[in-house]
CSV table of C-alpha atoms in Angstrom, one decimal:
chain,number,residue,atom,x,y,z
A,1,MET,CA,115.3,110.6,89.3
A,2,THR,CA,114.4,112.5,92.5
A,3,ALA,CA,116.5,112.3,95.6
A,4,THR,CA,113.9,110.1,97.2
A,5,GLY,CA,113.9,107.9,94.1
A,6,THR,CA,117.7,107.6,94.2
A,7,ALA,CA,117.7,106.7,97.9
A,8,GLN,CA,115.0,104.1,97.3
A,9,ALA,CA,116.9,102.5,94.5
A,10,VAL,CA,120.0,102.3,96.7
A,11,ASP,CA,118.2,101.4,99.9
A,12,PRO,CA,114.7,100.1,99.4
A,13,GLU,CA,113.9,100.1,103.1
A,14,ARG,CA,114.9,103.7,103.6
A,15,GLY,CA,113.2,104.9,100.5
A,16,THR,CA,109.9,103.2,101.5
A,17,LEU,CA,110.0,104.6,105.0
A,18,ASP,CA,110.8,108.1,103.7
A,19,LYS,CA,107.4,108.2,102.1
A,20,ALA,CA,105.9,108.5,105.6
A,21,ALA,CA,106.5,112.2,105.6
A,22,GLY,CA,104.1,112.7,102.7
A,23,GLU,CA,101.2,110.8,104.1
A,24,ASN,CA,97.8,112.4,104.7
A,25,PHE,CA,97.7,111.3,108.3
A,26,PRO,CA,100.7,111.0,110.7
A,27,VAL,CA,102.1,107.4,110.8
A,28,ALA,CA,104.0,107.6,114.1
A,29,PRO,CA,104.0,111.2,115.5
A,30,PHE,CA,106.7,112.4,117.8
A,31,PHE,CA,104.5,112.4,120.9
A,32,LEU,CA,104.1,108.6,121.0
A,33,PRO,CA,106.4,106.5,123.1
A,34,ARG,CA,109.5,105.5,121.2
A,35,GLU,CA,108.7,101.8,121.2
A,36,TRP,CA,105.3,102.5,119.7
A,37,ARG,CA,106.8,104.7,117.1
A,38,ALA,CA,109.3,102.0,116.1
A,39,ASP,CA,106.6,99.3,115.8
A,40,LEU,CA,104.1,101.5,113.9
A,41,MET,CA,106.9,102.5,111.5
A,42,ALA,CA,107.6,98.8,110.9
A,43,VAL,CA,103.9,98.2,110.2
A,44,TYR,CA,103.8,101.3,108.0
A,45,GLY,CA,106.9,100.0,106.0
A,46,PHE,CA,105.1,96.8,105.2
A,47,ALA,CA,101.9,98.5,104.1
A,48,ARG,CA,103.7,101.2,102.0
A,49,LEU,CA,105.7,98.6,100.1
A,50,VAL,CA,102.7,96.4,99.4
A,51,ASP,CA,100.9,99.4,98.0
A,52,ASP,CA,103.9,100.4,95.9
A,53,ILE,CA,104.0,96.9,94.5
A,54,GLY,CA,100.2,96.9,93.7
A,55,ASP,CA,100.4,100.4,92.1
A,56,GLY,CA,103.6,99.7,90.1
A,57,ASP,CA,105.4,102.5,92.0
A,58,LEU,CA,108.5,100.6,93.0
A,59,ALA,CA,111.8,102.4,92.6
A,60,PRO,CA,113.7,101.8,89.3
A,61,GLY,CA,116.4,99.3,89.3
A,62,GLY,CA,114.5,96.2,90.5
A,63,ALA,CA,116.1,96.0,94.0
A,64,ASP,CA,112.8,95.0,95.6
A,65,ALA,CA,112.2,92.2,93.1
A,66,ARG,CA,115.8,90.9,93.6
A,67,LEU,CA,115.3,90.9,97.4
A,68,LEU,CA,112.1,89.0,97.0
A,69,GLY,CA,113.7,86.4,94.7
A,70,VAL,CA,111.8,87.5,91.6
A,71,PRO,CA,113.9,87.1,88.4
A,72,PRO,CA,114.5,90.2,86.3
A,73,GLU,CA,112.2,89.1,83.4
A,74,ARG,CA,109.2,88.9,85.8
A,75,ALA,CA,110.1,92.0,87.9
A,76,GLY,CA,107.3,94.0,86.2
A,77,ASP,CA,104.6,91.5,87.0
A,78,ARG,CA,102.8,92.9,90.0
A,79,THR,CA,100.9,89.6,90.8
A,80,VAL,CA,104.2,87.7,90.8
A,81,LEU,CA,105.7,90.4,93.1
A,82,LEU,CA,102.7,90.2,95.5
A,83,ASP,CA,103.0,86.4,95.6
A,84,ALA,CA,106.7,86.7,96.4
A,85,TYR,CA,106.0,89.3,99.1
A,86,GLU,CA,103.4,87.1,100.7
A,87,THR,CA,105.9,84.2,100.7
A,88,ASP,CA,108.5,86.4,102.4
A,89,LEU,CA,105.8,87.7,104.9
A,90,ARG,CA,105.1,84.2,106.0
A,91,ARG,CA,108.8,83.8,106.9
A,92,VAL,CA,108.3,86.6,109.4
A,93,PHE,CA,106.3,84.2,111.5
A,94,ASP,CA,108.5,81.1,111.2
A,95,ALA,CA,111.8,81.8,109.6
A,96,THR,CA,114.0,84.7,108.5
A,97,PRO,CA,112.5,87.0,105.7
A,98,HIS,CA,114.7,88.2,102.9
A,99,HIS,CA,113.4,91.8,102.4
A,100,PRO,CA,114.7,94.4,104.9
A,101,ILE,CA,111.2,95.8,105.4
A,102,LEU,CA,110.1,92.4,106.6
A,103,ARG,CA,113.2,91.9,108.7
A,104,ARG,CA,112.4,95.2,110.4
A,105,LEU,CA,108.8,94.0,110.9
A,106,GLN,CA,109.7,90.6,112.5
A,107,PRO,CA,110.7,92.0,116.0
A,108,THR,CA,107.4,93.9,116.1
A,109,VAL,CA,105.4,90.9,115.2
A,110,ARG,CA,107.1,88.9,118.0
A,111,ARG,CA,107.0,91.7,120.6
A,112,ARG,CA,103.3,92.5,120.0
A,113,ALA,CA,102.2,88.9,119.2
A,114,LEU,CA,100.7,90.1,115.8
A,115,THR,CA,99.0,87.5,113.6
A,116,PRO,CA,99.4,87.2,109.8
A,117,GLU,CA,95.7,88.0,109.0
A,118,PRO,CA,95.9,91.8,108.8
A,119,PHE,CA,99.0,91.7,106.7
A,120,LEU,CA,97.5,89.1,104.4
A,121,GLY,CA,94.5,91.3,104.0
A,122,LEU,CA,96.6,94.2,102.7
A,123,ILE,CA,98.2,91.9,100.2
A,124,ALA,CA,94.8,90.6,99.1
A,125,ALA,CA,93.5,94.1,98.6
A,126,ASN,CA,96.4,94.8,96.2
A,127,ARG,CA,95.8,91.5,94.4
A,128,GLN,CA,92.2,92.6,94.0
A,129,ASP,CA,93.4,95.9,92.5
A,130,GLN,CA,95.1,93.9,89.7
A,131,LEU,CA,91.8,92.2,88.9
A,132,VAL,CA,89.0,94.6,89.8
A,133,SER,CA,88.9,98.2,88.6
A,134,ARG,CA,85.2,99.0,89.1
A,135,TYR,CA,82.8,98.4,92.0
A,136,GLU,CA,79.1,97.8,91.3
A,137,THR,CA,77.7,98.5,94.8
A,138,TYR,CA,78.6,100.3,98.0
A,139,ASP,CA,78.7,96.9,99.7
A,140,ASP,CA,81.3,95.8,97.2
A,141,LEU,CA,83.4,98.8,98.1
A,142,LEU,CA,83.0,98.2,101.8
A,143,ALA,CA,84.2,94.6,101.3
A,144,TYR,CA,87.3,96.0,99.5
A,145,CYS,CA,87.9,98.4,102.4
A,146,GLU,CA,87.8,95.5,104.8
A,147,LEU,CA,91.0,94.3,103.1
A,148,SER,CA,92.6,97.6,102.1
A,149,ALA,CA,92.0,99.8,105.1
A,150,ASN,CA,90.6,98.1,108.2
A,151,PRO,CA,93.7,96.0,108.8
A,152,VAL,CA,95.7,99.1,109.5
A,153,GLY,CA,93.5,100.2,112.4
A,154,ARG,CA,93.5,96.7,113.8
A,155,LEU,CA,97.3,96.7,113.7
A,156,VAL,CA,97.4,100.0,115.5
A,157,LEU,CA,95.2,98.6,118.3
A,158,ALA,CA,97.3,95.5,118.5
A,159,VAL,CA,100.6,97.3,118.6
A,160,THR,CA,99.3,99.5,121.4
A,161,GLY,CA,97.7,96.6,123.3
A,162,THR,CA,94.2,98.2,123.3
A,163,SER,CA,92.3,95.8,121.0
A,164,THR,CA,88.8,94.8,122.1
A,165,PRO,CA,85.9,93.7,119.8
A,166,GLU,CA,84.1,97.1,120.3
A,167,ARG,CA,87.2,99.1,119.6
A,168,VAL,CA,87.9,97.0,116.5
A,169,ARG,CA,84.3,97.8,115.2
A,170,ARG,CA,84.8,101.5,115.8
A,171,SER,CA,88.3,101.4,114.2
A,172,ASP,CA,86.9,99.6,111.1
A,173,ALA,CA,84.4,102.4,110.6
A,174,ILE,CA,87.1,105.1,110.9
A,175,CYS,CA,89.5,103.2,108.5
A,176,THR,CA,86.8,102.6,105.9
A,177,ALA,CA,85.8,106.3,106.1
A,178,LEU,CA,89.4,107.4,105.6
A,179,GLN,CA,89.7,105.0,102.6
A,180,ILE,CA,86.6,106.5,101.0
A,181,VAL,CA,87.9,110.0,101.7
A,182,GLU,CA,91.1,109.2,99.9
A,183,HIS,CA,89.1,107.7,97.0
A,184,LEU,CA,87.2,111.0,96.8
A,185,GLN,CA,90.3,113.1,96.8
A,186,ASP,CA,92.0,110.9,94.2
A,187,VAL,CA,89.2,110.4,91.6
A,188,ALA,CA,91.3,111.8,88.8
A,189,GLU,CA,94.5,110.0,89.8
A,190,ASP,CA,92.7,106.7,90.2
A,191,LEU,CA,91.0,107.1,86.8
A,192,ALA,CA,94.5,107.6,85.3
A,193,ARG,CA,95.3,104.1,86.6
A,194,ASP,CA,92.0,102.8,85.1
A,195,ARG,CA,90.4,102.5,88.5
A,196,ILE,CA,87.1,103.9,89.7
A,197,TYR,CA,86.1,103.5,93.4
A,198,LEU,CA,82.8,105.3,93.1
A,199,PRO,CA,80.1,102.6,93.1
A,200,ALA,CA,78.6,102.1,89.6
A,201,GLU,CA,75.1,102.0,91.1
A,202,ASP,CA,75.6,105.4,92.6
A,203,MET,CA,77.1,106.8,89.3
A,204,LYS,CA,73.9,105.6,87.6
A,205,ARG,CA,71.7,107.1,90.2
A,206,PHE,CA,73.4,110.5,89.7
A,207,HIS,CA,73.6,110.2,85.9
A,208,VAL,CA,77.4,110.2,85.9
A,209,GLN,CA,79.3,108.6,83.1
A,210,GLU,CA,83.0,107.6,83.3
A,211,ALA,CA,83.8,110.3,80.7
A,212,ASP,CA,82.5,112.9,83.2
A,213,LEU,CA,85.2,111.9,85.6
A,214,ALA,CA,87.9,112.6,83.0
A,215,ALA,CA,86.8,116.3,82.7
A,216,LYS,CA,89.0,119.1,84.0
A,217,THR,CA,86.3,120.2,86.4
A,218,ALA,CA,83.3,118.5,87.8
A,219,GLY,CA,79.8,119.2,86.5
A,220,ALA,CA,76.7,119.3,88.7
A,221,SER,CA,76.1,115.6,88.6
A,222,VAL,CA,79.6,114.6,89.6
A,223,ARG,CA,79.5,117.2,92.4
A,224,ALA,CA,76.2,115.7,93.7
A,225,LEU,CA,77.7,112.2,93.6
A,226,ILE,CA,80.8,113.3,95.5
A,227,ALA,CA,78.7,115.0,98.1
A,228,TYR,CA,76.7,111.8,98.5
A,229,GLU,CA,79.7,109.7,99.0
A,230,ALA,CA,81.3,112.3,101.3
A,231,GLN,CA,78.2,112.1,103.6
A,232,ARG,CA,78.6,108.4,103.8
A,233,ALA,CA,82.3,108.8,104.9
A,234,ARG,CA,81.2,111.5,107.4
A,235,ASP,CA,78.6,109.1,108.9
A,236,LEU,CA,81.3,106.4,109.2
A,237,LEU,CA,83.6,108.8,111.0
A,238,ASP,CA,80.9,109.7,113.4
A,239,GLU,CA,80.2,106.0,114.1
A,240,GLY,CA,83.9,105.4,114.8
A,241,ALA,CA,84.7,108.6,116.7
A,242,PRO,CA,83.7,107.1,120.2
A,243,LEU,CA,86.9,105.0,119.8
A,244,VAL,CA,88.8,108.1,120.7
A,245,GLY,CA,87.1,108.5,124.1
A,246,SER,CA,87.6,104.9,124.9
A,247,VAL,CA,91.4,105.1,125.2
A,248,HIS,CA,93.7,107.4,127.2
A,249,GLY,CA,96.9,109.4,127.0
A,250,ARG,CA,98.9,109.6,123.8
A,251,LEU,CA,97.0,107.0,122.0
A,252,ARG,CA,93.9,109.2,122.3
A,253,LEU,CA,95.8,112.0,120.6
A,254,LEU,CA,96.8,109.7,117.8
A,255,LEU,CA,93.3,108.4,117.1
A,256,ALA,CA,91.9,111.9,117.4
A,257,GLY,CA,94.4,112.9,114.7
A,258,PHE,CA,93.1,110.1,112.4
A,259,VAL,CA,89.4,111.2,112.9
A,260,ALA,CA,90.3,114.9,112.6
A,261,GLY,CA,92.3,114.2,109.4
A,262,GLY,CA,89.2,112.6,107.8
A,263,ARG,CA,86.9,115.3,108.9
A,264,ALA,CA,89.2,118.1,107.8
A,265,ALA,CA,89.6,116.5,104.4
A,266,LEU,CA,85.8,116.2,104.0
A,267,ARG,CA,85.5,119.9,104.9
A,268,ALA,CA,88.2,120.7,102.3
A,269,ILE,CA,86.2,118.7,99.7
A,270,ALA,CA,83.0,120.6,100.6
A,271,ALA,CA,84.9,123.9,100.5
A,272,ALA,CA,85.9,123.0,96.9
A,273,GLU,CA,82.1,122.6,96.2
A,274,PHE,CA,82.8,118.9,95.7
A,275,ASP,CA,84.9,119.5,92.6
A,276,VAL,CA,87.7,117.0,93.2
A,277,LEU,CA,88.7,116.6,89.5
A,278,PRO,CA,91.3,119.4,89.3
A,279,GLY,CA,93.2,117.7,92.1
A,280,PRO,CA,92.8,116.5,95.7
A,281,PRO,CA,91.3,119.2,98.0
A,282,LYS,CA,93.6,119.2,101.1
A,283,PRO,CA,92.9,120.9,104.5
A,284,GLY,CA,95.3,123.3,106.1
A,285,LYS,CA,97.0,122.8,109.4
A,286,VAL,CA,94.7,125.2,111.2
A,287,GLN,CA,91.7,123.2,110.0
A,288,LEU,CA,93.3,120.0,111.2
A,289,LEU,CA,94.0,121.4,114.6
A,290,ARG,CA,90.5,122.7,114.9
A,291,GLU,CA,89.1,119.3,114.0
A,292,ALA,CA,91.4,117.6,116.4
A,293,GLY,CA,90.3,119.8,119.3
A,294,ALA,CA,86.7,119.1,118.5
A,295,THR,CA,87.3,115.4,118.3
A,296,LEU,CA,89.1,115.3,121.6
A,297,ARG,CA,86.1,117.2,123.1
A,298,GLY,CA,83.7,114.6,121.7
A,299,GLU,CA,82.1,117.1,119.3
A,300,GLY,CA,80.9,115.9,115.9
């Protein structure tokens, strides 16, 4: 077991939050006010744990299941765990939750007057992952991102007190784009979990079979498909980017980082000639900084 795995088995909350350091995009960077960082980390802890439950990535030992009141014989049932997590989440709003991640979240919910809906959306997305492993159309995928990604941006706006209908619309576009980018980076990893987030109608259009995604390197058809989906993500980032200019101060830096992270990842995918199958193309820090500067200047 790794050091992180050991820590998580002993302290589920600490182990979950430690994963923040490995995320593609900064969760709560140092330049944010301390109270924002604390609240964003509380939100992150919730989202990280629900994803770990949905992906079957909980630490060995069953500590999370015990905290959620799930008996040992059912601790491997992801749907049961998600149901128990939702039950404990609801206690955040009217009682005292059992899991330390949710106890950490409760003061944030009260301080920022957060509602249950975005949290319930993230749980629903992970329930969907247990039932749906293929998406027929792009619209189907967008509906999934509405649950799996968009709530995160809405929570960031709510925590920072900057939510308006127009900002939510722009935020949704950015979050959906970032989710699609992650899917493009993780085609091989997702396939290993028997999940494909490339729309089936697009695979047919580009003459891509599921077996093509299991190859060590991508052929021309797969590359063309990835390029097509990457352009969709780029268009969504461009649609959402005006959100950055609509806010000020440190929040502007944070949101610029999100947009820049997506754009830099797309450039890395393009630099790999859209061959994502050997492993996720990742941008370097210089590229990230360059994209952040361009985003802050309002450049596409």
